[in-house]
Short mmCIF file of C-alpha atoms and ligand atoms in Angstrom, two decimals:
data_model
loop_
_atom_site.label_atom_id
_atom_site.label_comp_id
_atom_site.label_asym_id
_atom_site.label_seq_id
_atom_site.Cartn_x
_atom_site.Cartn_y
_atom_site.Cartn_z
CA UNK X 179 153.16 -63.48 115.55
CA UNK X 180 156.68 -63.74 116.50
CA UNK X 181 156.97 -64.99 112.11
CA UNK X 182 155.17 -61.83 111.16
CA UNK X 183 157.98 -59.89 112.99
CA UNK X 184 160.93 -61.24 112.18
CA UNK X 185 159.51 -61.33 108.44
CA UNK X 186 158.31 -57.73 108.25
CA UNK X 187 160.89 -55.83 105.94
CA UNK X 188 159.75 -52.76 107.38
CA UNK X 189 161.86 -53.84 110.75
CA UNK X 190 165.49 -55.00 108.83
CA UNK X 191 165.79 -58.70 110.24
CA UNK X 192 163.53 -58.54 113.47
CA UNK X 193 165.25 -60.49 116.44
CA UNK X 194 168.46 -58.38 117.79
CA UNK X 195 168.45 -56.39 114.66
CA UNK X 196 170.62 -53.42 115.65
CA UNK X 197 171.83 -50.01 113.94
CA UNK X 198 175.05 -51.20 113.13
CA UNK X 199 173.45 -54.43 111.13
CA UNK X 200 171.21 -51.92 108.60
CA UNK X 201 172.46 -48.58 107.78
CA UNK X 202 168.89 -46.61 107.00
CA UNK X 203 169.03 -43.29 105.00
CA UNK X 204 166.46 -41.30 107.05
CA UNK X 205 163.69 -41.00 109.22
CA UNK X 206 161.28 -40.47 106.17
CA UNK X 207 162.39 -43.22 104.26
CA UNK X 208 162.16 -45.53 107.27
CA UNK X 209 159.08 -43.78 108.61
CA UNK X 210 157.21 -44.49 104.99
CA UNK X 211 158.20 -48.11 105.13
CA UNK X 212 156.95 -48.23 109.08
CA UNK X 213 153.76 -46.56 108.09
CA UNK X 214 152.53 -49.52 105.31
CA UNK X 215 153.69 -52.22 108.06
CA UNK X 216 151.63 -50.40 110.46
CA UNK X 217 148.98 -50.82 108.14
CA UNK X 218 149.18 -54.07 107.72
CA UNK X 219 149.63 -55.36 110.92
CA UNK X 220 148.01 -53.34 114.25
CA UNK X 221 146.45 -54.76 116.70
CA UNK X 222 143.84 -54.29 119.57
CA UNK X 223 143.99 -55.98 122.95
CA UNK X 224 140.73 -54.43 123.86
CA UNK X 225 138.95 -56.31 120.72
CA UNK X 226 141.51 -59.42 120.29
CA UNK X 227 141.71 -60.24 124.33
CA UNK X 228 138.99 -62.15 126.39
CA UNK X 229 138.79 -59.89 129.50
CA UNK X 230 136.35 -61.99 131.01
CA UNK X 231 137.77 -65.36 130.96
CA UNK X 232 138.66 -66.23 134.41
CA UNK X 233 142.62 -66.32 135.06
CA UNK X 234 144.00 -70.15 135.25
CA UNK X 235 145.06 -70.13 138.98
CA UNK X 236 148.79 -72.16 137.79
CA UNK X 237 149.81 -69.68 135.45
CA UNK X 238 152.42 -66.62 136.07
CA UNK X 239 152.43 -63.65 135.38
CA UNK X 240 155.87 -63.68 133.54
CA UNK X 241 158.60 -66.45 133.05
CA UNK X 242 159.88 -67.46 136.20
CA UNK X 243 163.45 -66.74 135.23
CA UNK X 244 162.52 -63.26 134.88
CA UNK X 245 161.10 -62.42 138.27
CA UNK X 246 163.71 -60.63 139.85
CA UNK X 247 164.21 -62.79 143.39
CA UNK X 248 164.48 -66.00 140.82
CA UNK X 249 168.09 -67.82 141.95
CA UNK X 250 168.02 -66.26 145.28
CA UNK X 251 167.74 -68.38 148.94
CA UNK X 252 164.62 -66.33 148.86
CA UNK X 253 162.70 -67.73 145.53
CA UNK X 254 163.57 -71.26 146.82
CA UNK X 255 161.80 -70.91 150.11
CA UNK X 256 158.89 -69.88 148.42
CA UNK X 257 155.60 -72.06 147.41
CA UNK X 258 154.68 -72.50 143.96
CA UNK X 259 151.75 -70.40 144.88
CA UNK X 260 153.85 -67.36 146.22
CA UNK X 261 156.42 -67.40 142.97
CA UNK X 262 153.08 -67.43 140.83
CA UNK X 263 151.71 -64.37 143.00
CA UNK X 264 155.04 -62.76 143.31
CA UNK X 265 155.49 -62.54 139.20
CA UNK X 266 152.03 -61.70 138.56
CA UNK X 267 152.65 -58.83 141.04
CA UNK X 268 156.14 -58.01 139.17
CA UNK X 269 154.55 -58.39 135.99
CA UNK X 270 151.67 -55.89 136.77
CA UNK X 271 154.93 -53.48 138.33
CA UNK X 272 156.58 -53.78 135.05
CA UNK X 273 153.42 -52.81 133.23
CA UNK X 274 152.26 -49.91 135.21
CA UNK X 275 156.15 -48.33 134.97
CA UNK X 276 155.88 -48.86 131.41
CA UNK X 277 152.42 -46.68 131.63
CA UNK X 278 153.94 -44.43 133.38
CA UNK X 279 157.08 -43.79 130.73
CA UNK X 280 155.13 -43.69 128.13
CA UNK X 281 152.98 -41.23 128.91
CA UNK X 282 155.95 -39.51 129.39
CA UNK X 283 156.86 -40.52 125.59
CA UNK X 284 153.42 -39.74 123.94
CA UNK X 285 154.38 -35.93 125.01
CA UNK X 286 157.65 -35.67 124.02
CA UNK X 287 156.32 -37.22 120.44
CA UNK X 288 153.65 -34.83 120.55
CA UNK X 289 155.95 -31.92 121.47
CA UNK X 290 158.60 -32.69 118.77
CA UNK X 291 156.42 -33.20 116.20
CA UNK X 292 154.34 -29.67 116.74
CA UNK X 293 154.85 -28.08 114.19
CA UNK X 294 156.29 -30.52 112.21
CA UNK X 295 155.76 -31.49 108.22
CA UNK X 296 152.57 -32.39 108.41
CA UNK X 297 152.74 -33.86 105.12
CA UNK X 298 155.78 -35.77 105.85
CA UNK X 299 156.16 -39.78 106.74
CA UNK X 300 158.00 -38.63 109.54
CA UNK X 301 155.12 -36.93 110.94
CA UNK X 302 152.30 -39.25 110.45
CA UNK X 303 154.43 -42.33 111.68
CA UNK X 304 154.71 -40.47 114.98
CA UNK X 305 150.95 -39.91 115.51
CA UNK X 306 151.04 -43.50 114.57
CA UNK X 307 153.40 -44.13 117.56
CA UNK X 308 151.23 -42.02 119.70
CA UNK X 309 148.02 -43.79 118.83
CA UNK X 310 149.94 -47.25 119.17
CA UNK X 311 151.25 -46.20 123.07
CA UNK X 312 147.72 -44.85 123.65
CA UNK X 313 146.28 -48.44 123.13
CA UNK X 314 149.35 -49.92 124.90
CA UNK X 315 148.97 -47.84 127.89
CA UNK X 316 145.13 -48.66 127.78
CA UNK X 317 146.03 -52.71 127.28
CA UNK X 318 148.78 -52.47 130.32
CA UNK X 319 146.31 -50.45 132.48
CA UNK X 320 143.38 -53.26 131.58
CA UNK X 321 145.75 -56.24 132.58
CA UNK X 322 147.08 -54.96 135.92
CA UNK X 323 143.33 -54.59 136.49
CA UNK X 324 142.89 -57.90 135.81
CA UNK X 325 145.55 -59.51 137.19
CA UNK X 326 146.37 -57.76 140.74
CA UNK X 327 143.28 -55.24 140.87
CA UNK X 328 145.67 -52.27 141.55
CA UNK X 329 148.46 -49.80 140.05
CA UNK X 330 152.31 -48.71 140.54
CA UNK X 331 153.94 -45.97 140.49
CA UNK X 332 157.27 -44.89 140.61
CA UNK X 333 159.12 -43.06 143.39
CA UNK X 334 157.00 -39.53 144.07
CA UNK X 335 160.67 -38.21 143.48
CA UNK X 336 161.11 -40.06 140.28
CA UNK X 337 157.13 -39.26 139.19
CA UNK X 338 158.53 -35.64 139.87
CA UNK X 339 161.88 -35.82 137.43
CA UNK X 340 159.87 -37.81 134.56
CA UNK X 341 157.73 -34.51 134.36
CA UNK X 342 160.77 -32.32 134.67
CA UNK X 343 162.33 -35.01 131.70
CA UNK X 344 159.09 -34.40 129.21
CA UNK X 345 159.24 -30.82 129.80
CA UNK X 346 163.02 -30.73 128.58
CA UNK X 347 163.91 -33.32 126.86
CA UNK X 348 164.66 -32.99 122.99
CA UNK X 349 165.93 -34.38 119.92
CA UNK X 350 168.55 -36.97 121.01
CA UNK X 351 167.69 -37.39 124.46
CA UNK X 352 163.92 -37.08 124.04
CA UNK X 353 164.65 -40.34 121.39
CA UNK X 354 167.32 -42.63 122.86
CA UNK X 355 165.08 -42.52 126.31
CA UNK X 356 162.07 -43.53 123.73
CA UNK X 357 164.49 -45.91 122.81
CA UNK X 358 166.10 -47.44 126.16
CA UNK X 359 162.75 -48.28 127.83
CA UNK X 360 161.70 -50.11 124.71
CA UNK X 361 164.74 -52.27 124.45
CA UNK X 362 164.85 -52.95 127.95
CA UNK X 363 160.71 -54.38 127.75
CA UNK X 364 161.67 -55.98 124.64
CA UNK X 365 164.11 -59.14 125.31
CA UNK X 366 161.61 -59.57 128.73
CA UNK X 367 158.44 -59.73 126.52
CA UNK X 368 159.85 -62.01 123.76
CA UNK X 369 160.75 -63.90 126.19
CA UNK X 370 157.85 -64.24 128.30
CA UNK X 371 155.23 -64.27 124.86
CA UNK X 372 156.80 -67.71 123.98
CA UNK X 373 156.40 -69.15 127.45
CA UNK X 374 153.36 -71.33 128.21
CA UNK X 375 153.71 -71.19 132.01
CA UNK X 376 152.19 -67.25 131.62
CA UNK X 377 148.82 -66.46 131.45
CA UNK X 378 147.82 -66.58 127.93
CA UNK X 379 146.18 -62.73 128.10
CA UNK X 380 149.90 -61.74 129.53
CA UNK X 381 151.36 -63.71 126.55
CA UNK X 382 148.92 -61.88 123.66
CA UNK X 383 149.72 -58.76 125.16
CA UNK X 384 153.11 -59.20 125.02
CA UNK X 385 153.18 -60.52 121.76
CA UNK X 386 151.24 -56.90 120.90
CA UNK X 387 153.82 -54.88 122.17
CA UNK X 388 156.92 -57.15 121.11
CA UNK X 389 155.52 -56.41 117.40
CA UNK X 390 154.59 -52.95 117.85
CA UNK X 391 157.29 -51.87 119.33
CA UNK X 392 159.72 -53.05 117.15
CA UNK X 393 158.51 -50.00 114.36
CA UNK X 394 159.02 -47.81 117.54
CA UNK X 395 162.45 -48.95 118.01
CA UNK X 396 163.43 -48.39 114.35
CA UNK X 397 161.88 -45.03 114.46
CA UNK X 398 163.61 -43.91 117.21
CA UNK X 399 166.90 -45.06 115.91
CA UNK X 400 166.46 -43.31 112.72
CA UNK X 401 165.40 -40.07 114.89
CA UNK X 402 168.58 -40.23 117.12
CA UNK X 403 170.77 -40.72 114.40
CA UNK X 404 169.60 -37.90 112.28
CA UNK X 405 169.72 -35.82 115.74
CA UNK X 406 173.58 -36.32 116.20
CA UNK X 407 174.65 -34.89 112.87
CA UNK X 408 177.08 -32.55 113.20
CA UNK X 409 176.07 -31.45 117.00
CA UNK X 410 179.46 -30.52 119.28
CA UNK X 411 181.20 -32.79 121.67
CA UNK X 412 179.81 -30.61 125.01
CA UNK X 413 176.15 -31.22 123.28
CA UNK X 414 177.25 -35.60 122.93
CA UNK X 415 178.60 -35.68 126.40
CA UNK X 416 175.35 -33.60 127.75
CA UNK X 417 172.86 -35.76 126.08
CA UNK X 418 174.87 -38.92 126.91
CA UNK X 419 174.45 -38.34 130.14
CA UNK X 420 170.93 -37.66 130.15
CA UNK X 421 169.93 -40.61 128.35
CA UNK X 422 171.79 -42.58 130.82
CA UNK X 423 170.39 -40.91 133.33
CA UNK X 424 166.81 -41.52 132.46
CA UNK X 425 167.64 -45.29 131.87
CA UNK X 426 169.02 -45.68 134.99
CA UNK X 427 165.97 -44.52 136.63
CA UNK X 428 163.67 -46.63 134.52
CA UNK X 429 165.30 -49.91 134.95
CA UNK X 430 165.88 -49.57 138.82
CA UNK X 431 161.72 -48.53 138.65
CA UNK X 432 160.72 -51.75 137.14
CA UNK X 433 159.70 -53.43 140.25
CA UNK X 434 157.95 -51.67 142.67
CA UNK X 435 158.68 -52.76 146.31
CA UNK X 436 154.73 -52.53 146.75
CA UNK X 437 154.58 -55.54 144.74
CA UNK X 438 156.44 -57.48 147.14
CA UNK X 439 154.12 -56.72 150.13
CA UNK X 440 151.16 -57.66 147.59
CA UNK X 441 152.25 -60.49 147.10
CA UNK X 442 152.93 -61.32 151.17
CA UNK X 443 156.47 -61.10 150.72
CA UNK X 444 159.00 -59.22 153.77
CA UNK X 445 159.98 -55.81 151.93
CA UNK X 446 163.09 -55.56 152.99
CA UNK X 447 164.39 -59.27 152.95
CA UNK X 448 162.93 -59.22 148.64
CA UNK X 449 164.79 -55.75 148.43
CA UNK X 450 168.11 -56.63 149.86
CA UNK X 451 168.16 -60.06 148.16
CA UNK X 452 167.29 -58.68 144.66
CA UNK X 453 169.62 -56.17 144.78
CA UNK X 454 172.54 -58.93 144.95
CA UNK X 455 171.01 -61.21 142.58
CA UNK X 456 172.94 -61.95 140.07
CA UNK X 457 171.16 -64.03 137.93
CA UNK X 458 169.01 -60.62 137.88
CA UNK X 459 171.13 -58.55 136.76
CA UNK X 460 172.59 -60.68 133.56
CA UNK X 461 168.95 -61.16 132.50
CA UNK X 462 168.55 -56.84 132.68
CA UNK X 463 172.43 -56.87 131.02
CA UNK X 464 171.58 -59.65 128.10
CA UNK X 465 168.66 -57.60 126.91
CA UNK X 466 170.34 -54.36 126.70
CA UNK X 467 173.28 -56.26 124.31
CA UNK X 468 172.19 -53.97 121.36
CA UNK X 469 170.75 -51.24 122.94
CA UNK X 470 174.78 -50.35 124.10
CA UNK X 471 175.95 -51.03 120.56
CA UNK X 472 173.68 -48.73 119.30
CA UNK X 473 174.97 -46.22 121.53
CA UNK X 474 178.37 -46.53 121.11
CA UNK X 475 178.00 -46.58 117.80
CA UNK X 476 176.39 -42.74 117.87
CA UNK X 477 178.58 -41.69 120.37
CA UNK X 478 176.39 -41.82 122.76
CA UNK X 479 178.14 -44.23 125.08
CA UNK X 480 180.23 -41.79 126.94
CA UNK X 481 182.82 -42.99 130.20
CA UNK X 482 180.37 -41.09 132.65
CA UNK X 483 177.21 -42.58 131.05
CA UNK X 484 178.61 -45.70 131.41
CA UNK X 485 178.84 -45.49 135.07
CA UNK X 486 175.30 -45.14 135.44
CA UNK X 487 174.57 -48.13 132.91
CA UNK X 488 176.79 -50.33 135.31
CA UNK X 489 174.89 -49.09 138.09
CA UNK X 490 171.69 -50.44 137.03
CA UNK X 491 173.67 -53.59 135.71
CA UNK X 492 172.80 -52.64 131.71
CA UNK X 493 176.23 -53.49 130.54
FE1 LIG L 65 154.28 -49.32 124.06
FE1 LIG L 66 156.91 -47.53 121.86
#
């Protein structure tokens, strides 16, 4: 699957293809070309996936590497048993965050597109994207079912800004948050789909969003770009700020502290030594490499926004 993304023309070269790499002239034009590879190449983990095969007890629930206590005095006093419980725990975190943002997303699609041209590419690749996040959301929910028999959320406070976000967020900001979360899941999941230490439903669902998401990804970076024509500086510096904002609070979601107690872990012990984990926090800044070119190159990458990406160890 990984060959049917990187060869897909629809998404430019695949693998760390950013905005600066292939100038596109539009979201139409991109959108048209997303809609025939859409076409071609959908899938459904509700149809494709095995639910009831029974879970091989020796298999994680993501790579190792990218559990987030991995390198810490912690992770080595652990059992192979606890690491595998701790990152299918993590993993299921990760999921249900990702759930949670994009239902967030599917709204702010919906909303931007209301009274769009219906006629247009533009318009019917985003109902695409909304039926695509729909099944995602679905798969994600299925799997932490599966896998840990329970859900995350975010912070109550955070649940409460996401709503406030959907509500207000438009154009530029609406897009490049589409756009952060997806980058962020992105390097994790191609990483973890290749990886024969996961469980192989974890691995085919990654694979599904990996390859879905890369259309989203060159949607949204066709929608941000047209959105930053000719707006004013105070508009760049306000929406850079959002954006960076909302990233912020998505990355720092990720992992639940819930899942450490499910998976018999001391709270505050995981907490304190993940926060200082270093290894950590290159694996969050390595996959948002391109994410920060892109940007930069819109203008997007603003001194105060930066702050908050270094706070959440994106760049
Ligand atoms: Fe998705
Ligand atoms: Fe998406």
């Amino acid at each position: 699957m990984t060959a049917a993304i990187e060869r897909d023309p629809a998404l430019g070269t695949g693998v760390g293809e950013t905005a600066v790499s292939r100038p596109d002239q539009g979201p139409d034009e991109v959108a048209e070309r997303l809609l025939a590879s859409a076409a071609r190449l959908s899938r459904n983990a509700m149809t494709e996936i095995d639910w009831s095969l029974p879970m091989e007890p020796d298999k994680y629930g993501c790579s190792p590497e990218w559990s987030s206590l991995y390198g810490t005095d912690y992770w080595d006093e652990l059992t192979t048993e606890q690491r595998i419980a701790l990152t299918r725990h993590e993993f299921a975190s990760i999921m249900c965050i990702g759930i949670w943002f994009e239902m967030i997303l599917q709204q702010m699609v919906i909303t931007d597109q209301y009274l769009g041209e219906y006629h247009s590419p533009e318009f019917q690749f985003a109902l695409i994207e909304v039926a695509d996040e729909c099944r995602h959301s679905l798969m994600f929910a299925k799997a932490s079912e599966k896998m840990v028999g329970r859900s995350y959320h975010p912070h109550p406070k955070i649940g409460r800004l996401g709503k406030l976000f959907k509500l207000i967020a438009k154009d530029e900001v609406a897009y490049a948050g589409i756009l952060v979360a997806e980058e962020v899941l992105d390097v994790f999941q191609r990483g973890c789909m290749r990886d024969d230490r996961v469980l192989p439903f974890i691995r085919t669902i990654n694979e599904i969003h990996v390859l879905e998401e890369s259309r989203h990804m060159k949607f949204a970076r066709e929608e941000v770009r047209a959105s930053m024509q000719g707006i004013s500086a105070k508009r760049r510096h306000a929406s850079a700020l959002s954006v960076a904002l909302g990233a912020s609070l998505i990355v720092e979601s990720l992992i639940q502290p819930q899942a450490y107690a499910d998976a018999g872990l001391d709270v505050a012990r995981a907490r304190r030594e993940a926060a200082g984990n270093a290894h950590f926090h290159s694996m969050i800044r390595s996959s948002c490499t391109h994410l920060m070119e892109f940007l930069d190159e819109v203008g997007l990458l603003t001194k105060p926004a930066l702050r908050f990406y270094r706070k959440a160890h994106m760049i």
